[in-house]
mmCIF file of C-alpha atoms (C1' of nucleotides) in Angstrom:
data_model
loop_
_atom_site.group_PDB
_atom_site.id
_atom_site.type_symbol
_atom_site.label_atom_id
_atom_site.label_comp_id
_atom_site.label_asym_id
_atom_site.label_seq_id
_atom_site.Cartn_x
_atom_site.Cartn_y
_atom_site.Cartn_z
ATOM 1 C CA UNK A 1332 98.269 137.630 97.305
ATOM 2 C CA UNK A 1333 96.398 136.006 99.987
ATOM 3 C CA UNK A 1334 98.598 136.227 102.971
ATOM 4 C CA UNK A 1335 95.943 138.447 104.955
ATOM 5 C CA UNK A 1336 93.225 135.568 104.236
ATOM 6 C CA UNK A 1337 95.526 132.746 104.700
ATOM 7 C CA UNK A 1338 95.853 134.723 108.062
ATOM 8 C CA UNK A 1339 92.358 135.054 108.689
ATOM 9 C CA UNK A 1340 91.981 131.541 108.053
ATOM 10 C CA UNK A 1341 94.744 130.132 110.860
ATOM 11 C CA UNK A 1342 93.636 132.711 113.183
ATOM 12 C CA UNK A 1343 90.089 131.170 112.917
ATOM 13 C CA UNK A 1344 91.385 127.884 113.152
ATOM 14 C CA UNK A 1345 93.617 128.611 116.303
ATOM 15 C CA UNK A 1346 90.560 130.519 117.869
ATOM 16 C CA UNK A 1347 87.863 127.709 116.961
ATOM 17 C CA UNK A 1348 90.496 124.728 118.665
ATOM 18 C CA UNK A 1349 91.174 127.274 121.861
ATOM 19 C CA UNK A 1350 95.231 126.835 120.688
ATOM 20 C CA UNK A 1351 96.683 130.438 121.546
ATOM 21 C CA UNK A 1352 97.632 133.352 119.250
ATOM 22 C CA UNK A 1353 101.254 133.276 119.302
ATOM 23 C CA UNK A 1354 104.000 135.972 117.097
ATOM 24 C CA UNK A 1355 105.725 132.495 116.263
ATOM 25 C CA UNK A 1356 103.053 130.659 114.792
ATOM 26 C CA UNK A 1357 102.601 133.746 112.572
ATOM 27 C CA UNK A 1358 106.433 133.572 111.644
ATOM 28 C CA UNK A 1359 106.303 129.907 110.815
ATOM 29 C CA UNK A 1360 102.569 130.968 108.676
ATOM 30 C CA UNK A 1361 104.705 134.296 106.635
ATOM 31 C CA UNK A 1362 107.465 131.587 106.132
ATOM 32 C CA UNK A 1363 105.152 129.214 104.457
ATOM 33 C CA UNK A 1364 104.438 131.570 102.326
ATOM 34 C CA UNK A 1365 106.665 132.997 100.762
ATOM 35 C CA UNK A 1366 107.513 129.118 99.784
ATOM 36 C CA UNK A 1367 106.122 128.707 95.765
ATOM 37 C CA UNK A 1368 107.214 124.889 95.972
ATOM 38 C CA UNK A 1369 107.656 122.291 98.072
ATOM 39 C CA UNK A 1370 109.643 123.358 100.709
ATOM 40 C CA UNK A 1371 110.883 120.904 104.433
ATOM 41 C CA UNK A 1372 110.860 121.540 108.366
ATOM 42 C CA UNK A 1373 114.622 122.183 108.473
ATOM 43 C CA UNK A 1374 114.737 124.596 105.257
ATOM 44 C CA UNK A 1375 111.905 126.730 106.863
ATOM 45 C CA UNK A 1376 113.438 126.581 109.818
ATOM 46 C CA UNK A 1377 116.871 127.891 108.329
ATOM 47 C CA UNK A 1378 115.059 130.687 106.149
ATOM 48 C CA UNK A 1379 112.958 131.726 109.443
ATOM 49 C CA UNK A 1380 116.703 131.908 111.207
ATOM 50 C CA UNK A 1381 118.198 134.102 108.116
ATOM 51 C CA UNK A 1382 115.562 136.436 108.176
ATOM 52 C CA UNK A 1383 116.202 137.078 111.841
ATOM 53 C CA UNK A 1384 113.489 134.816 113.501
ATOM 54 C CA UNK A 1385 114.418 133.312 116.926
ATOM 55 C CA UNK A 1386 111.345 130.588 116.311
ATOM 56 C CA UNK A 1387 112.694 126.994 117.421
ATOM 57 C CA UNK A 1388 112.805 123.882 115.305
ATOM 58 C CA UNK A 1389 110.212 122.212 117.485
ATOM 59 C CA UNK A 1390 107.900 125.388 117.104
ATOM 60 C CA UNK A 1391 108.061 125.177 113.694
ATOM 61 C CA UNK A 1392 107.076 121.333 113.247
ATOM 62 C CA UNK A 1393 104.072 122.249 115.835
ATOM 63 C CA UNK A 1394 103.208 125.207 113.603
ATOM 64 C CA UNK A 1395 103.851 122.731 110.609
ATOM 65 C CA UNK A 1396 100.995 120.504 112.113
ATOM 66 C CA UNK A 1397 98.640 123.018 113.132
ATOM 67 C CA UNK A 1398 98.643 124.668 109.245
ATOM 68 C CA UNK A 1399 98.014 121.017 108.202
ATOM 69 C CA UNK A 1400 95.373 120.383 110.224
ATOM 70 C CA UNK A 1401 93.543 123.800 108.799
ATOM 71 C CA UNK A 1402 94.359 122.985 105.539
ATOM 72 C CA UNK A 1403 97.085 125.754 104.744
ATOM 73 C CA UNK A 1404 99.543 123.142 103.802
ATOM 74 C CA UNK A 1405 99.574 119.682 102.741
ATOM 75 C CA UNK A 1406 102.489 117.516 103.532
ATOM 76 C CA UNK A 1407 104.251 114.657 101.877
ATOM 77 C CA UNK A 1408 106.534 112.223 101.418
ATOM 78 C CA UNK A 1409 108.086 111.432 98.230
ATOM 79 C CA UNK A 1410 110.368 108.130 99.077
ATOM 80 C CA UNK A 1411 112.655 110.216 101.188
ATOM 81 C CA UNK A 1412 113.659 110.220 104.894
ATOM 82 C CA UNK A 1413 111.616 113.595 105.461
ATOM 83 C CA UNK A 1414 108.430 115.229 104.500
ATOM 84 C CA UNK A 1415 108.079 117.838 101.920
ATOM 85 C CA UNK A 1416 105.032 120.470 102.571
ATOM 86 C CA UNK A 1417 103.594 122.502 100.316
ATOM 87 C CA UNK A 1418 101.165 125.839 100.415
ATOM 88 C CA UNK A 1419 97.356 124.163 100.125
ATOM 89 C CA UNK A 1420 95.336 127.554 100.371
ATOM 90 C CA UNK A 1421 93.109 128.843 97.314
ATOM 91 C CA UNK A 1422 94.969 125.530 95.327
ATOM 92 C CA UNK A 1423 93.445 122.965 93.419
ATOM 93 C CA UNK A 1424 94.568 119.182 94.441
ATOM 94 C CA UNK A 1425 97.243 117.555 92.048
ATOM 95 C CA UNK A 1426 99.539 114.838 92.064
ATOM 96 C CA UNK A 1427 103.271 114.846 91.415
ATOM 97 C CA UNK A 1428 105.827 113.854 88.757
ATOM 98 C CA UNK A 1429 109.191 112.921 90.755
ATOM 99 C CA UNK A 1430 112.197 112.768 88.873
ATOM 100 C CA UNK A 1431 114.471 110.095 90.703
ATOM 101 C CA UNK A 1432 117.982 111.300 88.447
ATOM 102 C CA UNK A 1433 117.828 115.369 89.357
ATOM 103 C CA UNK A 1434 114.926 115.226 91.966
ATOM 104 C CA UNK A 1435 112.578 117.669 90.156
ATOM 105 C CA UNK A 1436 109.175 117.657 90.879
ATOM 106 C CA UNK A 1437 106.310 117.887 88.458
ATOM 107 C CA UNK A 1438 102.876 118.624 89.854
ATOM 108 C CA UNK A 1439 99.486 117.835 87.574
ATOM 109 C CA UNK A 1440 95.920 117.873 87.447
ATOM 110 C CA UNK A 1441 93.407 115.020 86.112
ATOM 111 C CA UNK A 1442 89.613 115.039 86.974
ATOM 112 C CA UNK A 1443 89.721 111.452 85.898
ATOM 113 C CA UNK A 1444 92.018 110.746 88.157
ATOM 114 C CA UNK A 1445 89.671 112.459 90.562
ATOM 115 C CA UNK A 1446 86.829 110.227 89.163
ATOM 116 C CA UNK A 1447 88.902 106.900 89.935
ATOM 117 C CA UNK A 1448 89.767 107.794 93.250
ATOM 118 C CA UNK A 1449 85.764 108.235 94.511
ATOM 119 C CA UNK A 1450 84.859 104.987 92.284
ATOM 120 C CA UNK A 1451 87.530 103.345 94.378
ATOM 121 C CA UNK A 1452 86.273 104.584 97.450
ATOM 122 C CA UNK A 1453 82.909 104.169 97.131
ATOM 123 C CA UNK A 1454 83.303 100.324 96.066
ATOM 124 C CA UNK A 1455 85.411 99.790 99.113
ATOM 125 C CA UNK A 1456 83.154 101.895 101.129
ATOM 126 C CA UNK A 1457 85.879 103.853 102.315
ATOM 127 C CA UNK A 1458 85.973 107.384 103.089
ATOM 128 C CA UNK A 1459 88.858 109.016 101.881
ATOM 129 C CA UNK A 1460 90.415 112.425 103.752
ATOM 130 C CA UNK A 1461 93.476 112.357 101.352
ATOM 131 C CA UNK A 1462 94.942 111.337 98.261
ATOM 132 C CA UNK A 1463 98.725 111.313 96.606
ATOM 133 C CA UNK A 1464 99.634 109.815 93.290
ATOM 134 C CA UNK A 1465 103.293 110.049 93.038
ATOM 135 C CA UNK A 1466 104.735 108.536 89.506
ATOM 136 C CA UNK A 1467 108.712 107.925 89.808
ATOM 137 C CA UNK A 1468 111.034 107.851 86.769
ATOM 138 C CA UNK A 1469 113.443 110.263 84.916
ATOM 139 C CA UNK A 1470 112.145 113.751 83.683
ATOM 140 C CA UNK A 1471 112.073 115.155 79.756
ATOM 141 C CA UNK A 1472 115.340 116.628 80.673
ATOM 142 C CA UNK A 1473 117.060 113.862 82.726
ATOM 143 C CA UNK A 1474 116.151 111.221 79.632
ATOM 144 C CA UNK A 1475 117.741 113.611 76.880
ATOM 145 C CA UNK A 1476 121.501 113.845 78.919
ATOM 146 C CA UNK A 1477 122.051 110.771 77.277
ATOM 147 C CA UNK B 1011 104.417 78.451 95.741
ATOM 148 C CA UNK B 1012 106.945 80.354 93.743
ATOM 149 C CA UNK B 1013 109.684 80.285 95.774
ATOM 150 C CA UNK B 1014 112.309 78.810 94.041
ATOM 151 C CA UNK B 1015 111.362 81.412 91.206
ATOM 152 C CA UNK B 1016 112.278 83.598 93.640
ATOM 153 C CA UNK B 1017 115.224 82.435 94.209
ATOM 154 C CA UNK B 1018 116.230 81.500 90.888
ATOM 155 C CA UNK B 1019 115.490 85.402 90.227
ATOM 156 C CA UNK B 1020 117.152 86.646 92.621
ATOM 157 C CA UNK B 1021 120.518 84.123 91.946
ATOM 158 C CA UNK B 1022 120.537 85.959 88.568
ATOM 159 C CA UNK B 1023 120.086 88.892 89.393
ATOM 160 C CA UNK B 1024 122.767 88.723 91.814
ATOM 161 C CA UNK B 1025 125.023 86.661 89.469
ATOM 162 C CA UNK B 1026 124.717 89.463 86.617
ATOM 163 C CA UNK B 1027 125.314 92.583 88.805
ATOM 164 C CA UNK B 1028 128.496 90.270 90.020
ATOM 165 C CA UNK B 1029 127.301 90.502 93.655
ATOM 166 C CA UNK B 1030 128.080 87.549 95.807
ATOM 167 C CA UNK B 1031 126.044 84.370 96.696
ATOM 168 C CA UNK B 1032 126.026 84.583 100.455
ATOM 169 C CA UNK B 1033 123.515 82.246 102.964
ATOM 170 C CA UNK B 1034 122.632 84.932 104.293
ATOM 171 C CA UNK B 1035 120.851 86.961 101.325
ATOM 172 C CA UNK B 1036 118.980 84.213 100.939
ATOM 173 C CA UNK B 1037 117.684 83.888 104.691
ATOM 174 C CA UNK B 1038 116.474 87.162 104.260
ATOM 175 C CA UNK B 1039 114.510 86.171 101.021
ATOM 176 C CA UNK B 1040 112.847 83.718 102.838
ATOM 177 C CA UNK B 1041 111.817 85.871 105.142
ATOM 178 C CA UNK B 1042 110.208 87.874 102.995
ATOM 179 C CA UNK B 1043 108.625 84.984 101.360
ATOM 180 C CA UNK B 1044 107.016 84.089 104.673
ATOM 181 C CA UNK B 1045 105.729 87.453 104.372
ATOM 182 C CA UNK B 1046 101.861 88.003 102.880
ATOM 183 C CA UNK B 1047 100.887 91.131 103.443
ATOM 184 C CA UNK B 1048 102.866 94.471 104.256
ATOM 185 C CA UNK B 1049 106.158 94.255 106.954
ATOM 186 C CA UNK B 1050 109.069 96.180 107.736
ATOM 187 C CA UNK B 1051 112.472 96.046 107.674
ATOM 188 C CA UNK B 1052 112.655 95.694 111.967
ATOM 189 C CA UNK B 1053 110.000 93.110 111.591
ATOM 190 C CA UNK B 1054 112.090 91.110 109.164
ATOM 191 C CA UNK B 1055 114.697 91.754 111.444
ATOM 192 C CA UNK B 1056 113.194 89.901 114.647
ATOM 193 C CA UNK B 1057 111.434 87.092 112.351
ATOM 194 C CA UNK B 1058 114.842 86.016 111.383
ATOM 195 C CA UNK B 1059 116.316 86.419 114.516
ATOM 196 C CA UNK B 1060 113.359 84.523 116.096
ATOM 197 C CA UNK B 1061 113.639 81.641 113.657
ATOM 198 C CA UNK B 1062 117.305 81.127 114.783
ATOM 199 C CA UNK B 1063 119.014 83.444 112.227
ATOM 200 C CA UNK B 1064 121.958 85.805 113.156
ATOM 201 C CA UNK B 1065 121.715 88.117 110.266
ATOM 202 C CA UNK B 1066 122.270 91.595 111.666
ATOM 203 C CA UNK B 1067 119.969 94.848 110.835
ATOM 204 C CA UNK B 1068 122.869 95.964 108.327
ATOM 205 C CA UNK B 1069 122.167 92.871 106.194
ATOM 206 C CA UNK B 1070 118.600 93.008 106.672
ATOM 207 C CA UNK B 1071 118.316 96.802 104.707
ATOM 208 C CA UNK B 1072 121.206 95.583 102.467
ATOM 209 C CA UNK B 1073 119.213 92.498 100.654
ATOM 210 C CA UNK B 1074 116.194 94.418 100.868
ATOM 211 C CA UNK B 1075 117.370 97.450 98.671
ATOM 212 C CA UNK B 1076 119.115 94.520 96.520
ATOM 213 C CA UNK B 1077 115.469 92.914 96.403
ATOM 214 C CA UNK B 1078 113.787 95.753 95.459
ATOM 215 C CA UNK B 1079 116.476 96.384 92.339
ATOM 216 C CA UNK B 1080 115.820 93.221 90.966
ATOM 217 C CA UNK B 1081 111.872 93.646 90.885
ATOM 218 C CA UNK B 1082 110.992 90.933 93.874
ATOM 219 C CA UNK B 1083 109.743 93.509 96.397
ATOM 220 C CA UNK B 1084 107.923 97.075 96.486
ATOM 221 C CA UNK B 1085 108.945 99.656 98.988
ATOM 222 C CA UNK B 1086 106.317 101.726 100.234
ATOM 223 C CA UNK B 1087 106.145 105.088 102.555
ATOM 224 C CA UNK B 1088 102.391 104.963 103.878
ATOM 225 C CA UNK B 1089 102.934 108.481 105.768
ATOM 226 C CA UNK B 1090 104.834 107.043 108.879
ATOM 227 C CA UNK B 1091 108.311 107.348 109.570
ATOM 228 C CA UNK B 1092 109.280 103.944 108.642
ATOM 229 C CA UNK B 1093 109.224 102.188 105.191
ATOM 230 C CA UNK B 1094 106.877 99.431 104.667
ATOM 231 C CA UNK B 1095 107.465 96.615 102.180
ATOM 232 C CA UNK B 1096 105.741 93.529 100.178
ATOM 233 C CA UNK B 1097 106.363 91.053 97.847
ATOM 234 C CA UNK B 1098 105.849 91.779 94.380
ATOM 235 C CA UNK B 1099 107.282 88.707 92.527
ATOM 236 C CA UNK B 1100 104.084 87.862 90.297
ATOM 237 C CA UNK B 1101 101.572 89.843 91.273
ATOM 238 C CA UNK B 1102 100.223 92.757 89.568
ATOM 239 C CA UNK B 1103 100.279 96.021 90.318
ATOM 240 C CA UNK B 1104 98.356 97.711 92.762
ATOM 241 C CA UNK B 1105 97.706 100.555 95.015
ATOM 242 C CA UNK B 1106 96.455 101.103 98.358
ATOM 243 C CA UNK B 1107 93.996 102.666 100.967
ATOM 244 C CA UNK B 1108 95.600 103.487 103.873
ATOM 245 C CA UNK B 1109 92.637 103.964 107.372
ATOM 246 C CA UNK B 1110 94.261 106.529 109.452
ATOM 247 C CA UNK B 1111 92.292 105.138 112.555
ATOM 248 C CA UNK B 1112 93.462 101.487 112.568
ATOM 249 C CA UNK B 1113 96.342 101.544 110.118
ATOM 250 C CA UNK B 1114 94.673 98.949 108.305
ATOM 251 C CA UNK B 1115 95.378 98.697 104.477
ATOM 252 C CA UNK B 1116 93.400 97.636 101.287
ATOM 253 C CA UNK B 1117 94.585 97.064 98.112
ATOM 254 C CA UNK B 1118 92.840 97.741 95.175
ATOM 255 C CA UNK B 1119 93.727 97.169 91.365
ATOM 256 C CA UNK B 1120 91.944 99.714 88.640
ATOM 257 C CA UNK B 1121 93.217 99.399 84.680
ATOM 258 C CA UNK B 1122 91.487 103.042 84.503
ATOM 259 C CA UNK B 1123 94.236 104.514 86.566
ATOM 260 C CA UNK B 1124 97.108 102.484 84.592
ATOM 261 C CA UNK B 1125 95.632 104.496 81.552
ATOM 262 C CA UNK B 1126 95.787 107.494 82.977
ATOM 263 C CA UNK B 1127 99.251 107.471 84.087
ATOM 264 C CA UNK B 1128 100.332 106.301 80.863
ATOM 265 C CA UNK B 1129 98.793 109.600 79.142
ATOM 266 C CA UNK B 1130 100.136 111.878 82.325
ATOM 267 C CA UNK B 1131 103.559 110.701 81.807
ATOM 268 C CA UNK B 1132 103.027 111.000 77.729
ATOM 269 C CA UNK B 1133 101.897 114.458 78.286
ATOM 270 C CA UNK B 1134 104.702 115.430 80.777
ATOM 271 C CA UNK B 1135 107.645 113.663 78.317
ATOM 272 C CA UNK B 1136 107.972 111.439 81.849
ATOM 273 C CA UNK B 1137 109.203 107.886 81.759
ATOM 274 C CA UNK B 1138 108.014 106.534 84.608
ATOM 275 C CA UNK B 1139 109.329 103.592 86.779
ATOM 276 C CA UNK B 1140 106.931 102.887 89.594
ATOM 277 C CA UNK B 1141 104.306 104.772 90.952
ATOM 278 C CA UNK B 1142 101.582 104.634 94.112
ATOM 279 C CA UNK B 1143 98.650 106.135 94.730
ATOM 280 C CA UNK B 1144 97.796 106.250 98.365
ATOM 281 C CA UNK B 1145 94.471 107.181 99.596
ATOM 282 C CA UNK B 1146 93.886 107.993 103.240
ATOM 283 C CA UNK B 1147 91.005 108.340 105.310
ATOM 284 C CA UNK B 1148 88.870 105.999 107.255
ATOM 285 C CA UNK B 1149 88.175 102.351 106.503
ATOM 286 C CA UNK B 1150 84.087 100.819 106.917
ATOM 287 C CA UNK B 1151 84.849 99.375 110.100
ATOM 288 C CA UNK B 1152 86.396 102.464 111.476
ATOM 289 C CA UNK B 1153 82.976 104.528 110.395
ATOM 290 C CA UNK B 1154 80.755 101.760 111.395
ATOM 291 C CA UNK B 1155 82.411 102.276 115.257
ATOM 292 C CA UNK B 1156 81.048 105.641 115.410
ATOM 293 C "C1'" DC C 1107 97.493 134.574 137.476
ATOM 294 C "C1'" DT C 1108 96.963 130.334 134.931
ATOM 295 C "C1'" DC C 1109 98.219 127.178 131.860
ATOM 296 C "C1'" DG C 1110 99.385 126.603 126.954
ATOM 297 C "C1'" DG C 1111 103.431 127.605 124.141
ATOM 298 C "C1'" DT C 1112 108.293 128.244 123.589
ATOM 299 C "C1'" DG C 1113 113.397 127.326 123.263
ATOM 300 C "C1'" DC C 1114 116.842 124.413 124.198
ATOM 301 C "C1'" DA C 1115 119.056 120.241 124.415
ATOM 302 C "C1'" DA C 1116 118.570 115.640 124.999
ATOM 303 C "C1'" DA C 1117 116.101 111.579 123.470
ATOM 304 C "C1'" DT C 1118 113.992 108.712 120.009
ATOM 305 C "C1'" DG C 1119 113.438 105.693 116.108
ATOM 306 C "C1'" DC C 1120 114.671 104.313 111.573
ATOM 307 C "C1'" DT C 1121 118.461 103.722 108.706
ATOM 308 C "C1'" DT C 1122 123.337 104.039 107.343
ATOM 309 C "C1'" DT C 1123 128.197 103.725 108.092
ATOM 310 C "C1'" DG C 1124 133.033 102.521 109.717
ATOM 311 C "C1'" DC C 1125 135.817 98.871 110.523
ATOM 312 C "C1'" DA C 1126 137.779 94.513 111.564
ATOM 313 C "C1'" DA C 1127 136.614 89.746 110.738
ATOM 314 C "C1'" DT C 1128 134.730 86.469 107.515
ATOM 315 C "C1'" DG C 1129 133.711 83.713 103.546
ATOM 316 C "C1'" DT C 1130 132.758 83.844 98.351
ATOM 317 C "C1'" DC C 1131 134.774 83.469 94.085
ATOM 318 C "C1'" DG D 758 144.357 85.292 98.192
ATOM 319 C "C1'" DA D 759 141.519 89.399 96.978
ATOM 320 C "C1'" DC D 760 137.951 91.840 98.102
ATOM 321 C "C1'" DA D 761 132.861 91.975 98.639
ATOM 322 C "C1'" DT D 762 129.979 91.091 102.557
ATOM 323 C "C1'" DT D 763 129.087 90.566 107.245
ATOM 324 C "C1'" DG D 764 128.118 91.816 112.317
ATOM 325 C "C1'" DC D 765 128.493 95.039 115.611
ATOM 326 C "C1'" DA D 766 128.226 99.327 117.540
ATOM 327 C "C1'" DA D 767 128.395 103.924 116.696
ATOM 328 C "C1'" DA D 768 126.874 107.686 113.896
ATOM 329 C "C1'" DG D 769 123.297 110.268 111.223
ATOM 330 C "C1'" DC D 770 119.235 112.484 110.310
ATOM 331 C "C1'" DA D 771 114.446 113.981 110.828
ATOM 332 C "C1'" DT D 772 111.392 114.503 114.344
ATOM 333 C "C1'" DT D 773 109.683 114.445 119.193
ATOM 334 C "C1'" DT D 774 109.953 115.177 124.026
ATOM 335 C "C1'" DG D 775 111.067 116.933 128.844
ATOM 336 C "C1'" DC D 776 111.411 120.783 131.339
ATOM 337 C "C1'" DA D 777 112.040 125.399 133.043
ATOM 338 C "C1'" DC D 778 110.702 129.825 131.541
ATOM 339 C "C1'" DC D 779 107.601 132.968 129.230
ATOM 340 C "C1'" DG D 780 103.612 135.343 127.760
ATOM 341 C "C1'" DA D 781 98.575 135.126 125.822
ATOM 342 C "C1'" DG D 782 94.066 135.169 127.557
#
DNA sequence: CTCGGTGCAAATGCTTTGCAATGTC
DNA sequence: GACATTGCAAAGCATTTGCACCGAG
């Protein structure tokens, strides 16, 4: 739906931090994309490969950093040994449900949550850039197999 | 203080999963003990080594996993590429801010958020099992520099 | 034409593993 | 004595880096 302003958006970015307007960044930008979930380095890498891409694995962590740093993507890290990213753009922030038995991922929403987290700050005087609440355990489906 | 708790905890909970008593699991728990706020797993390493201990690496990661299975340490991922542990044997839970200019970390404790993860994970049929919230940004020394 | 960006392969850093030797039960 | 546990070194895996080449500005 918003590729073209998602587009828009990067192209300002690049443009405003004199980075250059490469066909690969773009790849590793249409890639993200068509990603609903959460989606790693290697996986995009592999999917930019199928669909014919020749973009290299250390283009696409640069790329992965650069849509991070414009706020197209936010990345995390759910106990593992790599980082999960997910699209960012035109989304409202949640936190995530992470089923340790199938490795499902539940995302959510709480404006209390929200309220904590700037109570929190403020008492600490501490000026948050980023949050993740990330609640481990076994899913509704996961608790019924037995 | 509670170190022989610890131990005592950890004896049983070694006894009952029919793991063996070896000297050196219980080197590494006293490393860990020495331990007050966050360290990792290399650190442990090198303060065993340094106090005259020859446990290897291997036997450093296997007691902690063991450890953190029988409730007497939290593992952590802060956003780095290396996990990050603590004690947790009697004391309550709580979560962290994370400055992204020193690496320095403050802990914080909120009931209000305890709620709210209860009623997420009632909501979401989720049975959780440990959680973190992480909040990054910069800490009032790093703004204070500026 | 300049210099940032790219691909490749090698390097890195944390963590795990294979295997023979060791020590607990 | 059986077999889990250990130390060591090598392997794994995600990510980064060095470098020669390429192409955007």
């Amino acid at each position: 739906m918003d590729i073209d302003a998602a587009k828009d958006n990067f192209t300002k970015y690049l443009k405003a931090g004199n980075y250059r307007i490469t066909p690969e960044r773009f790849q590793v930008l249409e890639s993200v994309l068509k990603n609903d979930g959460h989606f790693d380095a290697d996986g995009l890498f592999l999917q930019l490969k199928s669909s014919g891409s020749k973009v290299s694995r250390a283009t696409v962590y640069n790329t992965l950093e650069l849509l991070q740093d414009c706020g197209l993507i936010s990345k995390y890290r759910f106990g593992e040994n790599h980082s999960r990213y997910e699209k960012a753009f035109g989304r409202p922030h949640h936190d995530h449900l992470i089923c340790l038995e199938c490795g499902d991922i539940i995302e959510f929403v709480s404006d209390k949550l929200t309220k904590i987290q700037t109570d929190v700050c403020k008492e600490n005087e501490f000026k948050s850039q980023s949050s993740t609440l990330q609640i481990f355990g076994k899913c509704k489906k996961c608790q019924e197999k037995e």
